[in-house]
Tab-separated table of C-alpha atoms in Angstrom:
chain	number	residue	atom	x	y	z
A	1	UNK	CA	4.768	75.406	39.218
A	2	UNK	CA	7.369	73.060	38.086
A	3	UNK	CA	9.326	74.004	34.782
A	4	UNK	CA	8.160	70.736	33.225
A	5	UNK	CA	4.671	71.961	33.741
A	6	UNK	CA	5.548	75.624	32.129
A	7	UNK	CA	7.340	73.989	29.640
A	8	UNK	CA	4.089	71.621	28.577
A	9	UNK	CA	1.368	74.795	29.045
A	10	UNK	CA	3.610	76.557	26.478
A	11	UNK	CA	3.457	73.916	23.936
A	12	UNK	CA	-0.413	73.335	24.128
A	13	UNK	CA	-1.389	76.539	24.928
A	14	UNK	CA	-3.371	74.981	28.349
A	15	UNK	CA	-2.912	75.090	31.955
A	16	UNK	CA	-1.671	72.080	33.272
A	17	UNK	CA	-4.082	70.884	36.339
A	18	UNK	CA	-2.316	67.790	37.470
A	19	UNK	CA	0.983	66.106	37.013
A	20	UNK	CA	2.421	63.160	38.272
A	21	UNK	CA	5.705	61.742	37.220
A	22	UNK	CA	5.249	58.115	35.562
A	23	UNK	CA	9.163	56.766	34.682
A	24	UNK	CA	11.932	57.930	32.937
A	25	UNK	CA	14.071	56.301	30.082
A	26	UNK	CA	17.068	57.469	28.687
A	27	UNK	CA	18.331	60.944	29.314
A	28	UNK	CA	14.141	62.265	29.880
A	29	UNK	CA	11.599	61.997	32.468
A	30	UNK	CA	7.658	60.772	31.937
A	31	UNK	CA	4.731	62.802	33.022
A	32	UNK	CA	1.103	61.756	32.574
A	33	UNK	CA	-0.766	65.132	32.355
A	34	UNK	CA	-4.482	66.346	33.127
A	35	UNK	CA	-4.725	69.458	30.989
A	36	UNK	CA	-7.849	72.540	31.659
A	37	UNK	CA	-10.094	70.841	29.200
A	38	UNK	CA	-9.654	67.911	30.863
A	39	UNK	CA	-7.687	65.766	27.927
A	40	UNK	CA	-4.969	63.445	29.762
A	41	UNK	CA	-1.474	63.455	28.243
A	42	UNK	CA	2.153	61.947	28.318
A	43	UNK	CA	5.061	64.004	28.096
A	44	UNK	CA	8.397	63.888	27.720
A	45	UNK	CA	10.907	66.192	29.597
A	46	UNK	CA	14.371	66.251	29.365
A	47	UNK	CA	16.981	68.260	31.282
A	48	UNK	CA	18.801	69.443	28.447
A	49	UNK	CA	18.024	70.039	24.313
A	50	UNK	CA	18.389	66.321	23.118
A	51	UNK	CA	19.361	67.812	19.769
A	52	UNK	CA	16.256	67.231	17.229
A	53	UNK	CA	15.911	63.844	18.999
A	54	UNK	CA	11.713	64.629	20.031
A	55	UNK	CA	11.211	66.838	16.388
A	56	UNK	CA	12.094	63.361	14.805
A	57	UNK	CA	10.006	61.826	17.311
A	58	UNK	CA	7.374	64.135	16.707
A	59	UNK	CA	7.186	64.133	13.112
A	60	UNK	CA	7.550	60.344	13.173
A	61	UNK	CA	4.466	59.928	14.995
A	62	UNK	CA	2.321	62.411	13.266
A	63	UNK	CA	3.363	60.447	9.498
A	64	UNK	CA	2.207	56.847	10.982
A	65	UNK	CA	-1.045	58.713	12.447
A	66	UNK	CA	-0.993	57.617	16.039
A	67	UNK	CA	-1.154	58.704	19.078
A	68	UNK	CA	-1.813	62.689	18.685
A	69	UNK	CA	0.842	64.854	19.072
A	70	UNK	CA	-0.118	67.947	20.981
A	71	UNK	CA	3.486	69.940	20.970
A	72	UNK	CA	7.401	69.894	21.190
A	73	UNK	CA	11.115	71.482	21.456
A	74	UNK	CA	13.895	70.542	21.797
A	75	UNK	CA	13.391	68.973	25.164
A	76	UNK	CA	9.920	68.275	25.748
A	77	UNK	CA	7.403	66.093	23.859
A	78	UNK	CA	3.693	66.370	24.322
A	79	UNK	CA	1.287	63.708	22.991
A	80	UNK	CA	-2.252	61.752	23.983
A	81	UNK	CA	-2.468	59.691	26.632
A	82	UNK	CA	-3.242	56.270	25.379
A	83	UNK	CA	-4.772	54.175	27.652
A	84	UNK	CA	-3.347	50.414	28.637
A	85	UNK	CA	-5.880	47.898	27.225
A	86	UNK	CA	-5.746	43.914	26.704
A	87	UNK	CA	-3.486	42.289	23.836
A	88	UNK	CA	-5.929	39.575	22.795
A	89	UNK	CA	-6.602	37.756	19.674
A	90	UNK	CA	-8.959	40.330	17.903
A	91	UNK	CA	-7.173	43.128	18.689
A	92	UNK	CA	-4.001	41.561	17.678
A	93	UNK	CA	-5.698	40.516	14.170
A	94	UNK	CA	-6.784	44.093	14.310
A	95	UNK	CA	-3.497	45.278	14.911
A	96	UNK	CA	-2.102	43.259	11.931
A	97	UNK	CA	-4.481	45.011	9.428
A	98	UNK	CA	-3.906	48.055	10.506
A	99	UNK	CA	-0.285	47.642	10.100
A	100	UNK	CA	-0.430	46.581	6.825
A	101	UNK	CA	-2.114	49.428	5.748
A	102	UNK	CA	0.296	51.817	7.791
A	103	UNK	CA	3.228	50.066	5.499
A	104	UNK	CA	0.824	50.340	2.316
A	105	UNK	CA	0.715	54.082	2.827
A	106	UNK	CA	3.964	54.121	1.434
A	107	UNK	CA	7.004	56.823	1.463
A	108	UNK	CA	8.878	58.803	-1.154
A	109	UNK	CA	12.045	57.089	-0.769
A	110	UNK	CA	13.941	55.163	1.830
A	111	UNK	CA	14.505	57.087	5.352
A	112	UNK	CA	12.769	60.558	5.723
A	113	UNK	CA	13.181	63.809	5.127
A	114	UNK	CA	14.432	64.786	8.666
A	115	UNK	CA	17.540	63.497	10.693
A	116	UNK	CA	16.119	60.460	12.922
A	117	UNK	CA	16.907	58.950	16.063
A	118	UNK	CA	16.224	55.506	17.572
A	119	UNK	CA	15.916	55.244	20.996
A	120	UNK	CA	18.592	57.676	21.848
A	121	UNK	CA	21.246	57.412	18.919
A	122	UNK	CA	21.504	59.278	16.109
A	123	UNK	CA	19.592	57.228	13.216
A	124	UNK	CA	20.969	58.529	9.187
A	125	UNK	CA	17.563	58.698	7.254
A	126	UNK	CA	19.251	59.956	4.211
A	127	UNK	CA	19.059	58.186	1.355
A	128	UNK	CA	21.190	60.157	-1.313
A	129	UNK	CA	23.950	59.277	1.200
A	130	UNK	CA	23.087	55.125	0.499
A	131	UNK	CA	25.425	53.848	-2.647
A	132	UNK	CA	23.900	54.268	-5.670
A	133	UNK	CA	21.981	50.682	-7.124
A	134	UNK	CA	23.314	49.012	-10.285
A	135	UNK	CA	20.626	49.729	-12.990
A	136	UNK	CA	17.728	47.363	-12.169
A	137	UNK	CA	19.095	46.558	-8.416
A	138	UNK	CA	16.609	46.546	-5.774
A	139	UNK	CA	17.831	49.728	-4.029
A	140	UNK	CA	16.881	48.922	-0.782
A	141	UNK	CA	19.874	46.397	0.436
A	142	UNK	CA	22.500	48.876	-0.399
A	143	UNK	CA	20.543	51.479	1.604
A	144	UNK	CA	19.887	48.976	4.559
A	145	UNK	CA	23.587	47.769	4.640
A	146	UNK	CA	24.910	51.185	4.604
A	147	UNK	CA	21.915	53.513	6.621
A	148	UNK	CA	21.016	50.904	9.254
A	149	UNK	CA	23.907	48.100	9.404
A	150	UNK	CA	27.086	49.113	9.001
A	151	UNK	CA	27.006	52.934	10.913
A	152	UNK	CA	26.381	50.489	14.264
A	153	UNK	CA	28.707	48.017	13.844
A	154	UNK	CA	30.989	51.078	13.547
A	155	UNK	CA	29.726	52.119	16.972
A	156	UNK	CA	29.975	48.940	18.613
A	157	UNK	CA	33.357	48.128	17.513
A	158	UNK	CA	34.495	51.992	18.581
A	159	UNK	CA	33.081	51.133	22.036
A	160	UNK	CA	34.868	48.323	22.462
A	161	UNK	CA	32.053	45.970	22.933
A	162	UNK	CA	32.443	44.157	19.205
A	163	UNK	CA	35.936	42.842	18.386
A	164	UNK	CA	37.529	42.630	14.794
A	165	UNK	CA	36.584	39.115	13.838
A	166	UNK	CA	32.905	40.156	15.182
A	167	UNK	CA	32.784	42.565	12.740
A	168	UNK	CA	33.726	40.669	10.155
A	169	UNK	CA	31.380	38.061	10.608
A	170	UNK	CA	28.661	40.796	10.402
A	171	UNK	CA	29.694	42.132	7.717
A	172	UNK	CA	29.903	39.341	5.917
A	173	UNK	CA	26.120	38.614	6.370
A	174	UNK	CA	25.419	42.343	5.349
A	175	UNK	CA	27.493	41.709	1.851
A	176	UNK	CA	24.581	38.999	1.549
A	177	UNK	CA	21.674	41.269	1.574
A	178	UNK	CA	21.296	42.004	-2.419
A	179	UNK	CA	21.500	38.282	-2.725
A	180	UNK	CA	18.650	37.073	0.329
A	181	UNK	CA	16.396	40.148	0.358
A	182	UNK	CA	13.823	38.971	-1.769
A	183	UNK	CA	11.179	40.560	-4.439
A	184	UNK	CA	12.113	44.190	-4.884
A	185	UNK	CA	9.235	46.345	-2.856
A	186	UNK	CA	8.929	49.875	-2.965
A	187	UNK	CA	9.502	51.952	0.198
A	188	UNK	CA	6.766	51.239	2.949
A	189	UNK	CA	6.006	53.508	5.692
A	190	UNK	CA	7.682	51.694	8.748
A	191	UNK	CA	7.472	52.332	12.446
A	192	UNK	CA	11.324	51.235	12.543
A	193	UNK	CA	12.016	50.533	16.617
A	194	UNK	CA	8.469	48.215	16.433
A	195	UNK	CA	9.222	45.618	19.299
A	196	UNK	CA	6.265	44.755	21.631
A	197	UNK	CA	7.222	47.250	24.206
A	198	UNK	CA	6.593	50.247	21.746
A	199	UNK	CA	3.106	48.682	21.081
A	200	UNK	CA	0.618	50.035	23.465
A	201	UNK	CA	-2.653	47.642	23.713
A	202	UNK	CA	-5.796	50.082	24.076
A	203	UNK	CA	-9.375	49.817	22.485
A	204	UNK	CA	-9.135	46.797	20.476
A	205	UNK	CA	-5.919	47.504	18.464
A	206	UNK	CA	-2.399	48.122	19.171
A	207	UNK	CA	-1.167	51.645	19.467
A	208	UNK	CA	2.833	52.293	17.669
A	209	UNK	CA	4.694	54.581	20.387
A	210	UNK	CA	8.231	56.196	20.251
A	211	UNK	CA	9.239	55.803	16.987
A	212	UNK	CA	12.250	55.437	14.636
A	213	UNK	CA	9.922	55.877	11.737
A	214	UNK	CA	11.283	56.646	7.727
A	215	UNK	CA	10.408	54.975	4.470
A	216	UNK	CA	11.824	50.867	4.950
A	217	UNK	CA	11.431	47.580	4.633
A	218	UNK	CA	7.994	46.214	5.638
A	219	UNK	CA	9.542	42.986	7.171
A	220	UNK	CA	11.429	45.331	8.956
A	221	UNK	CA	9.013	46.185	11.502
A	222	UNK	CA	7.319	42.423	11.451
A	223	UNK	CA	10.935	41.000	12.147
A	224	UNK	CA	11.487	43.501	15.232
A	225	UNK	CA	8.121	42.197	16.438
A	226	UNK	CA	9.421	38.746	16.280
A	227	UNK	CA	12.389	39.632	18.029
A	228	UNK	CA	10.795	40.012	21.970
A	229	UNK	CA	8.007	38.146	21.543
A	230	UNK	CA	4.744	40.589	20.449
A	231	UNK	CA	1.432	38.657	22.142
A	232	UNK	CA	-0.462	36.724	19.672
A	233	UNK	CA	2.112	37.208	17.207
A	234	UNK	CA	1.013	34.324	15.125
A	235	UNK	CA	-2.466	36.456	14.809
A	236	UNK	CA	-0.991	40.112	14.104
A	237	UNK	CA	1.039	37.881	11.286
A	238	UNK	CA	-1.600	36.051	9.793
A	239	UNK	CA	-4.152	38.630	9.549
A	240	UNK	CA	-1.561	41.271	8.235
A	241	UNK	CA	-1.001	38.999	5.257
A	242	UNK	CA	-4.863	38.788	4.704
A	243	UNK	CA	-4.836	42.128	4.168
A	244	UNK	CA	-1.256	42.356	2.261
A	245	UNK	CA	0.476	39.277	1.751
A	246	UNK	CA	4.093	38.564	2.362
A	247	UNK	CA	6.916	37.747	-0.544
A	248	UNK	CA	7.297	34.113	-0.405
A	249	UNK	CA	10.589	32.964	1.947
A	250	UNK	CA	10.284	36.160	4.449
A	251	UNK	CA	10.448	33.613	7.345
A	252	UNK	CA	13.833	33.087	5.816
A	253	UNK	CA	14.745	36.824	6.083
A	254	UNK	CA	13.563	37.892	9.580
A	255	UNK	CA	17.405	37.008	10.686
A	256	UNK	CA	18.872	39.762	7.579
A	257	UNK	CA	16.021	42.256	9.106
A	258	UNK	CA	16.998	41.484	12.685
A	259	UNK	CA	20.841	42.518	12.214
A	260	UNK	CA	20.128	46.327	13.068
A	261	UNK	CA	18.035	46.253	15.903
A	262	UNK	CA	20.542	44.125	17.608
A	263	UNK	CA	23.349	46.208	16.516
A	264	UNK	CA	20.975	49.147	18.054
A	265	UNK	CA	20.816	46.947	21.634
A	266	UNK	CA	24.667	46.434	21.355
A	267	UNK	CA	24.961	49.991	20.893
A	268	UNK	CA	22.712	50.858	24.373
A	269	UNK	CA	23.108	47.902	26.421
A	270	UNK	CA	26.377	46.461	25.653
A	271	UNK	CA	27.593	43.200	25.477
A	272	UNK	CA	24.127	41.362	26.562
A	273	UNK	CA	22.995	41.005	22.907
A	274	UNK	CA	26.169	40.401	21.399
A	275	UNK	CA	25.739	36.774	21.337
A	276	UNK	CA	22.311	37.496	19.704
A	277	UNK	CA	23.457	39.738	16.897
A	278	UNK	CA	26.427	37.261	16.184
A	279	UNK	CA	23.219	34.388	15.791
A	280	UNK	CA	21.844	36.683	13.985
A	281	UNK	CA	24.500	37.240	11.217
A	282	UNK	CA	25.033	33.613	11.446
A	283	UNK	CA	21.476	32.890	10.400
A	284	UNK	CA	21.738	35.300	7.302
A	285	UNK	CA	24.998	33.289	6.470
A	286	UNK	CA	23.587	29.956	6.807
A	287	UNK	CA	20.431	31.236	4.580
Protein backbone atom coordinates (compact mmCIF):
# COMPACT_ATOMS: atom_id res chain seq x y z
CA UNK A 1 0.00 0.00 0.00
CA UNK A 2 1.18 3.35 -0.97
CA UNK A 3 1.64 6.00 1.93
CA UNK A 4 -0.84 8.28 0.16
CA UNK A 5 -3.34 5.52 0.53
CA UNK A 6 -2.41 5.00 4.48
CA UNK A 7 -2.36 8.46 4.82
CA UNK A 8 -6.21 8.87 3.30
CA UNK A 9 -7.59 5.44 5.31
CA UNK A 10 -6.37 7.29 8.44
CA UNK A 11 -8.26 10.38 7.85
CA UNK A 12 -11.66 8.65 6.94
CA UNK A 13 -11.38 5.86 8.93
CA UNK A 14 -11.95 3.45 5.47
CA UNK A 15 -9.93 1.21 3.44
CA UNK A 16 -8.99 2.62 0.36
CA UNK A 17 -10.00 0.04 -2.64
CA UNK A 18 -8.72 1.88 -5.63
CA UNK A 19 -6.48 4.76 -6.41
CA UNK A 20 -5.38 6.26 -9.39
CA UNK A 21 -3.35 9.38 -9.61
CA UNK A 22 -5.35 12.28 -11.54
CA UNK A 23 -2.68 15.56 -11.76
CA UNK A 24 -0.78 17.45 -9.55
CA UNK A 25 -0.59 21.32 -8.95
CA UNK A 26 1.66 23.09 -6.93
CA UNK A 27 3.86 21.37 -4.43
CA UNK A 28 0.81 18.18 -4.07
CA UNK A 29 -0.30 15.34 -6.05
CA UNK A 30 -4.24 14.42 -7.05
CA UNK A 31 -5.80 11.11 -6.33
CA UNK A 32 -9.38 10.19 -7.21
CA UNK A 33 -10.28 7.54 -4.55
CA UNK A 34 -12.86 4.51 -4.36
CA UNK A 35 -13.27 4.08 -0.63
CA UNK A 36 -14.93 0.38 1.16
CA UNK A 37 -18.37 1.85 1.09
CA UNK A 38 -17.96 2.58 -2.21
CA UNK A 39 -18.07 6.71 -1.99
CA UNK A 40 -15.47 8.12 -4.70
CA UNK A 41 -13.12 10.86 -3.49
CA UNK A 42 -10.31 13.45 -4.42
CA UNK A 43 -7.41 13.90 -2.40
CA UNK A 44 -4.72 15.87 -1.98
CA UNK A 45 -1.17 14.58 -1.05
CA UNK A 46 1.74 16.42 -0.57
CA UNK A 47 5.32 15.32 0.11
CA UNK A 48 5.92 17.46 2.90
CA UNK A 49 3.56 19.51 5.78
CA UNK A 50 2.46 22.55 3.57
CA UNK A 51 2.17 24.44 6.84
CA UNK A 52 -1.77 24.92 7.63
CA UNK A 53 -2.10 25.44 3.85
CA UNK A 54 -5.08 22.24 3.50
CA UNK A 55 -6.60 23.19 7.39
CA UNK A 56 -7.37 26.62 5.65
CA UNK A 57 -8.43 24.76 2.74
CA UNK A 58 -10.42 22.58 4.72
CA UNK A 59 -12.17 24.89 6.85
CA UNK A 60 -12.74 27.13 3.83
CA UNK A 61 -14.70 24.61 2.14
CA UNK A 62 -16.72 23.32 4.97
CA UNK A 63 -17.96 27.45 5.75
CA UNK A 64 -19.17 27.88 1.90
CA UNK A 65 -20.88 24.25 2.23
CA UNK A 66 -19.51 22.49 -0.79
CA UNK A 67 -18.04 19.78 -1.76
CA UNK A 68 -17.83 17.50 1.60
CA UNK A 69 -14.84 17.36 3.32
CA UNK A 70 -14.09 13.89 4.56
CA UNK A 71 -10.50 14.58 6.46
CA UNK A 72 -7.03 16.40 6.63
CA UNK A 73 -3.32 17.19 8.05
CA UNK A 74 -1.00 18.86 7.34
CA UNK A 75 -0.32 17.23 4.03
CA UNK A 76 -3.22 15.51 2.82
CA UNK A 77 -6.76 16.73 2.00
CA UNK A 78 -9.69 14.43 1.63
CA UNK A 79 -13.00 15.60 0.10
CA UNK A 80 -16.09 14.27 -2.36
CA UNK A 81 -15.59 13.53 -5.60
CA UNK A 82 -17.64 15.89 -7.65
CA UNK A 83 -18.45 14.77 -10.81
CA UNK A 84 -17.69 16.91 -14.27
CA UNK A 85 -21.11 17.99 -15.65
CA UNK A 86 -22.17 20.62 -18.50
CA UNK A 87 -21.88 24.55 -17.88
CA UNK A 88 -25.10 25.54 -19.63
CA UNK A 89 -27.50 28.30 -19.27
CA UNK A 90 -29.71 26.89 -16.36
CA UNK A 91 -27.15 25.70 -14.45
CA UNK A 92 -25.23 28.81 -14.82
CA UNK A 93 -28.50 30.89 -13.70
CA UNK A 94 -28.52 28.28 -11.02
CA UNK A 95 -25.13 28.85 -10.16
CA UNK A 96 -25.73 32.65 -9.86
CA UNK A 97 -28.47 32.17 -7.17
CA UNK A 98 -26.77 30.04 -5.34
CA UNK A 99 -23.92 32.34 -5.12
CA UNK A 100 -25.75 35.05 -4.02
CA UNK A 101 -27.00 33.35 -1.25
CA UNK A 102 -23.44 31.85 -0.36
CA UNK A 103 -22.34 35.81 -0.13
CA UNK A 104 -25.76 36.59 1.78
CA UNK A 105 -24.73 34.12 4.45
CA UNK A 106 -22.53 36.64 5.59
CA UNK A 107 -19.24 36.63 7.99
CA UNK A 108 -18.31 38.21 11.29
CA UNK A 109 -15.81 40.47 9.97
CA UNK A 110 -13.49 40.75 7.04
CA UNK A 111 -10.98 37.61 6.51
CA UNK A 112 -11.48 34.57 8.91
CA UNK A 113 -10.61 33.37 11.89
CA UNK A 114 -7.73 31.09 10.66
CA UNK A 115 -4.45 31.99 8.68
CA UNK A 116 -5.42 31.48 4.81
CA UNK A 117 -3.71 30.62 1.79
CA UNK A 118 -4.46 31.18 -1.91
CA UNK A 119 -3.27 28.89 -4.20
CA UNK A 120 0.00 28.30 -2.54
CA UNK A 121 0.93 31.72 -0.77
CA UNK A 122 0.36 32.68 2.42
CA UNK A 123 -3.07 34.81 2.36
CA UNK A 124 -3.35 37.46 5.92
CA UNK A 125 -7.11 36.96 6.92
CA UNK A 126 -6.70 39.13 9.89
CA UNK A 127 -8.55 41.93 10.17
CA UNK A 128 -7.42 43.67 13.52
CA UNK A 129 -4.13 43.85 11.55
CA UNK A 130 -6.18 46.20 8.59
CA UNK A 131 -5.86 50.17 9.66
CA UNK A 132 -8.42 51.19 11.67
CA UNK A 133 -11.58 53.20 9.52
CA UNK A 134 -12.23 56.90 10.20
CA UNK A 135 -15.58 56.98 12.15
CA UNK A 136 -18.28 56.30 9.53
CA UNK A 137 -15.63 54.92 6.76
CA UNK A 138 -16.61 51.93 4.96
CA UNK A 139 -14.02 49.61 6.55
CA UNK A 140 -13.60 47.41 3.88
CA UNK A 141 -11.08 49.49 1.40
CA UNK A 142 -8.59 49.97 4.10
CA UNK A 143 -8.76 46.22 4.81
CA UNK A 144 -8.62 45.31 0.99
CA UNK A 145 -5.68 47.76 0.30
CA UNK A 146 -3.73 46.55 3.15
CA UNK A 147 -4.87 42.42 3.54
CA UNK A 148 -5.11 41.67 -0.19
CA UNK A 149 -3.21 44.56 -2.26
CA UNK A 150 -0.40 45.84 -0.94
CA UNK A 151 1.29 42.40 0.95
CA UNK A 152 1.65 41.21 -3.06
CA UNK A 153 2.88 44.02 -4.58
CA UNK A 154 5.45 43.65 -1.76
CA UNK A 155 6.13 40.16 -3.09
CA UNK A 156 6.31 40.95 -6.59
CA UNK A 157 8.55 43.82 -6.28
CA UNK A 158 10.93 41.52 -3.75
CA UNK A 159 11.03 38.99 -6.62
CA UNK A 160 12.09 41.16 -8.96
CA UNK A 161 9.30 40.75 -11.36
CA UNK A 162 7.56 44.44 -10.54
CA UNK A 163 9.89 47.45 -10.80
CA UNK A 164 9.63 50.76 -8.68
CA UNK A 165 7.55 52.87 -10.99
CA UNK A 166 5.21 49.57 -11.28
CA UNK A 167 4.61 49.81 -7.91
CA UNK A 168 3.82 53.05 -7.79
CA UNK A 169 1.37 53.03 -10.34
CA UNK A 170 -0.42 50.30 -8.27
CA UNK A 171 -0.39 51.87 -5.51
CA UNK A 172 -1.68 54.72 -6.64
CA UNK A 173 -4.92 52.95 -7.81
CA UNK A 174 -5.08 51.21 -4.29
CA UNK A 175 -4.99 54.93 -2.53
CA UNK A 176 -8.29 55.19 -4.75
CA UNK A 177 -10.25 52.47 -3.21
CA UNK A 178 -12.17 54.54 -0.27
CA UNK A 179 -13.02 56.91 -3.03
CA UNK A 180 -14.42 54.13 -6.07
CA UNK A 181 -15.62 51.28 -3.83
CA UNK A 182 -19.06 52.08 -3.71
CA UNK A 183 -22.15 51.67 -1.08
CA UNK A 184 -20.67 50.41 2.16
CA UNK A 185 -21.74 46.44 2.42
CA UNK A 186 -21.21 44.40 5.27
CA UNK A 187 -18.81 41.42 5.08
CA UNK A 188 -20.13 38.62 2.63
CA UNK A 189 -19.03 35.15 2.73
CA UNK A 190 -16.66 34.95 -0.40
CA UNK A 191 -15.05 32.02 -2.12
CA UNK A 192 -11.94 34.48 -2.72
CA UNK A 193 -9.71 32.49 -5.66
CA UNK A 194 -13.41 32.14 -7.70
CA UNK A 195 -12.11 32.04 -11.42
CA UNK A 196 -13.84 29.50 -13.76
CA UNK A 197 -11.28 26.87 -13.23
CA UNK A 198 -12.19 26.53 -9.43
CA UNK A 199 -15.87 26.12 -10.57
CA UNK A 200 -16.64 22.54 -11.14
CA UNK A 201 -19.93 22.08 -13.47
CA UNK A 202 -21.90 18.92 -12.01
CA UNK A 203 -25.76 18.36 -11.58
CA UNK A 204 -27.17 21.49 -12.76
CA UNK A 205 -25.11 24.04 -10.72
CA UNK A 206 -21.61 24.97 -10.35
CA UNK A 207 -19.57 23.43 -7.61
CA UNK A 208 -16.76 26.26 -5.68
CA UNK A 209 -13.40 24.09 -5.32
CA UNK A 210 -10.01 25.04 -3.65
CA UNK A 211 -10.68 27.94 -1.92
CA UNK A 212 -9.21 31.21 -0.55
CA UNK A 213 -12.40 31.74 1.33
CA UNK A 214 -12.82 34.67 4.46
CA UNK A 215 -15.41 37.34 5.01
CA UNK A 216 -14.96 40.00 1.57
CA UNK A 217 -16.23 41.84 -0.89
CA UNK A 218 -19.08 40.22 -2.88
CA UNK A 219 -17.84 41.76 -6.23
CA UNK A 220 -14.86 40.20 -5.27
CA UNK A 221 -15.61 36.83 -6.32
CA UNK A 222 -18.00 38.11 -9.43
CA UNK A 223 -14.91 40.23 -10.67
CA UNK A 224 -12.47 37.06 -10.48
CA UNK A 225 -15.15 35.30 -12.53
CA UNK A 226 -14.93 37.97 -15.07
CA UNK A 227 -11.38 37.78 -15.16
CA UNK A 228 -10.92 34.15 -17.35
CA UNK A 229 -13.96 34.09 -18.82
CA UNK A 230 -16.68 31.84 -16.50
CA UNK A 231 -19.25 30.14 -19.34
CA UNK A 232 -22.45 31.92 -19.56
CA UNK A 233 -21.20 34.58 -17.48
CA UNK A 234 -23.76 37.02 -18.62
CA UNK A 235 -26.40 34.32 -17.04
CA UNK A 236 -24.56 33.50 -13.58
CA UNK A 237 -24.59 37.63 -13.49
CA UNK A 238 -27.97 38.33 -14.28
CA UNK A 239 -29.66 35.79 -12.30
CA UNK A 240 -27.37 36.49 -9.19
CA UNK A 241 -28.75 40.02 -9.17
CA UNK A 242 -32.38 38.59 -9.34
CA UNK A 243 -31.80 37.10 -6.35
CA UNK A 244 -29.49 40.03 -4.72
CA UNK A 245 -28.96 42.94 -6.72
CA UNK A 246 -25.74 44.72 -7.34
CA UNK A 247 -24.78 48.51 -6.01
CA UNK A 248 -25.26 50.63 -8.96
CA UNK A 249 -21.65 51.33 -11.00
CA UNK A 250 -20.04 47.73 -9.98
CA UNK A 251 -19.23 47.29 -13.73
CA UNK A 252 -17.11 50.29 -12.94
CA UNK A 253 -15.30 48.49 -10.04
CA UNK A 254 -14.52 44.97 -11.39
CA UNK A 255 -10.92 46.63 -12.42
CA UNK A 256 -10.37 47.90 -8.24
CA UNK A 257 -11.56 44.09 -7.42
CA UNK A 258 -9.32 42.61 -10.09
CA UNK A 259 -5.96 44.26 -8.65
CA UNK A 260 -5.28 41.22 -6.19
CA UNK A 261 -5.85 38.33 -8.13
CA UNK A 262 -3.44 39.62 -10.63
CA UNK A 263 -1.00 40.58 -8.08
CA UNK A 264 -1.67 36.75 -6.86
CA UNK A 265 -0.75 35.50 -10.77
CA UNK A 266 2.34 37.88 -10.68
CA UNK A 267 3.24 36.36 -7.54
CA UNK A 268 3.04 32.44 -9.13
CA UNK A 269 3.58 32.91 -12.67
CA UNK A 270 5.72 35.85 -13.08
CA UNK A 271 5.91 38.38 -15.47
CA UNK A 272 2.96 36.95 -17.88
CA UNK A 273 0.28 39.03 -16.07
CA UNK A 274 2.21 41.95 -15.38
CA UNK A 275 0.94 43.79 -18.27
CA UNK A 276 -2.57 42.77 -17.01
CA UNK A 277 -2.29 43.97 -13.45
CA UNK A 278 -0.63 47.30 -14.74
CA UNK A 279 -4.27 47.56 -17.07
CA UNK A 280 -5.71 46.81 -14.28
CA UNK A 281 -4.50 49.67 -11.95
CA UNK A 282 -4.81 51.79 -14.93
CA UNK A 283 -8.52 51.13 -15.18
CA UNK A 284 -9.09 51.99 -11.39
CA UNK A 285 -7.12 55.28 -12.21
CA UNK A 286 -8.99 56.20 -15.19
CA UNK A 287 -12.40 55.41 -13.11
Amino acid sequence: MTGAAERIERLTGQAVRELRAAGSQHRWTHYRVVLADGQTAFAKVAGADLGGLFEAEARGLRWIGVPEVLGWDEATLVVSWVPAGRADAAAADRFGRELARMHRAGAPSFGAPWPGFIASLFLPNDDLAAPAAPAGRDPWPDWYTARRVLPYLRLAVDGGTLNSADAGLIESAAARAADLAGPAEPPSRIHGDCWAGNVVWSGGSGWLIDPAAHGGHRETDLAMLALFGAPHLDRILGSYAQEWPLAPGWRQRVPLHQLHPLLVHVCLFGAAYREEALAAARAVLAA
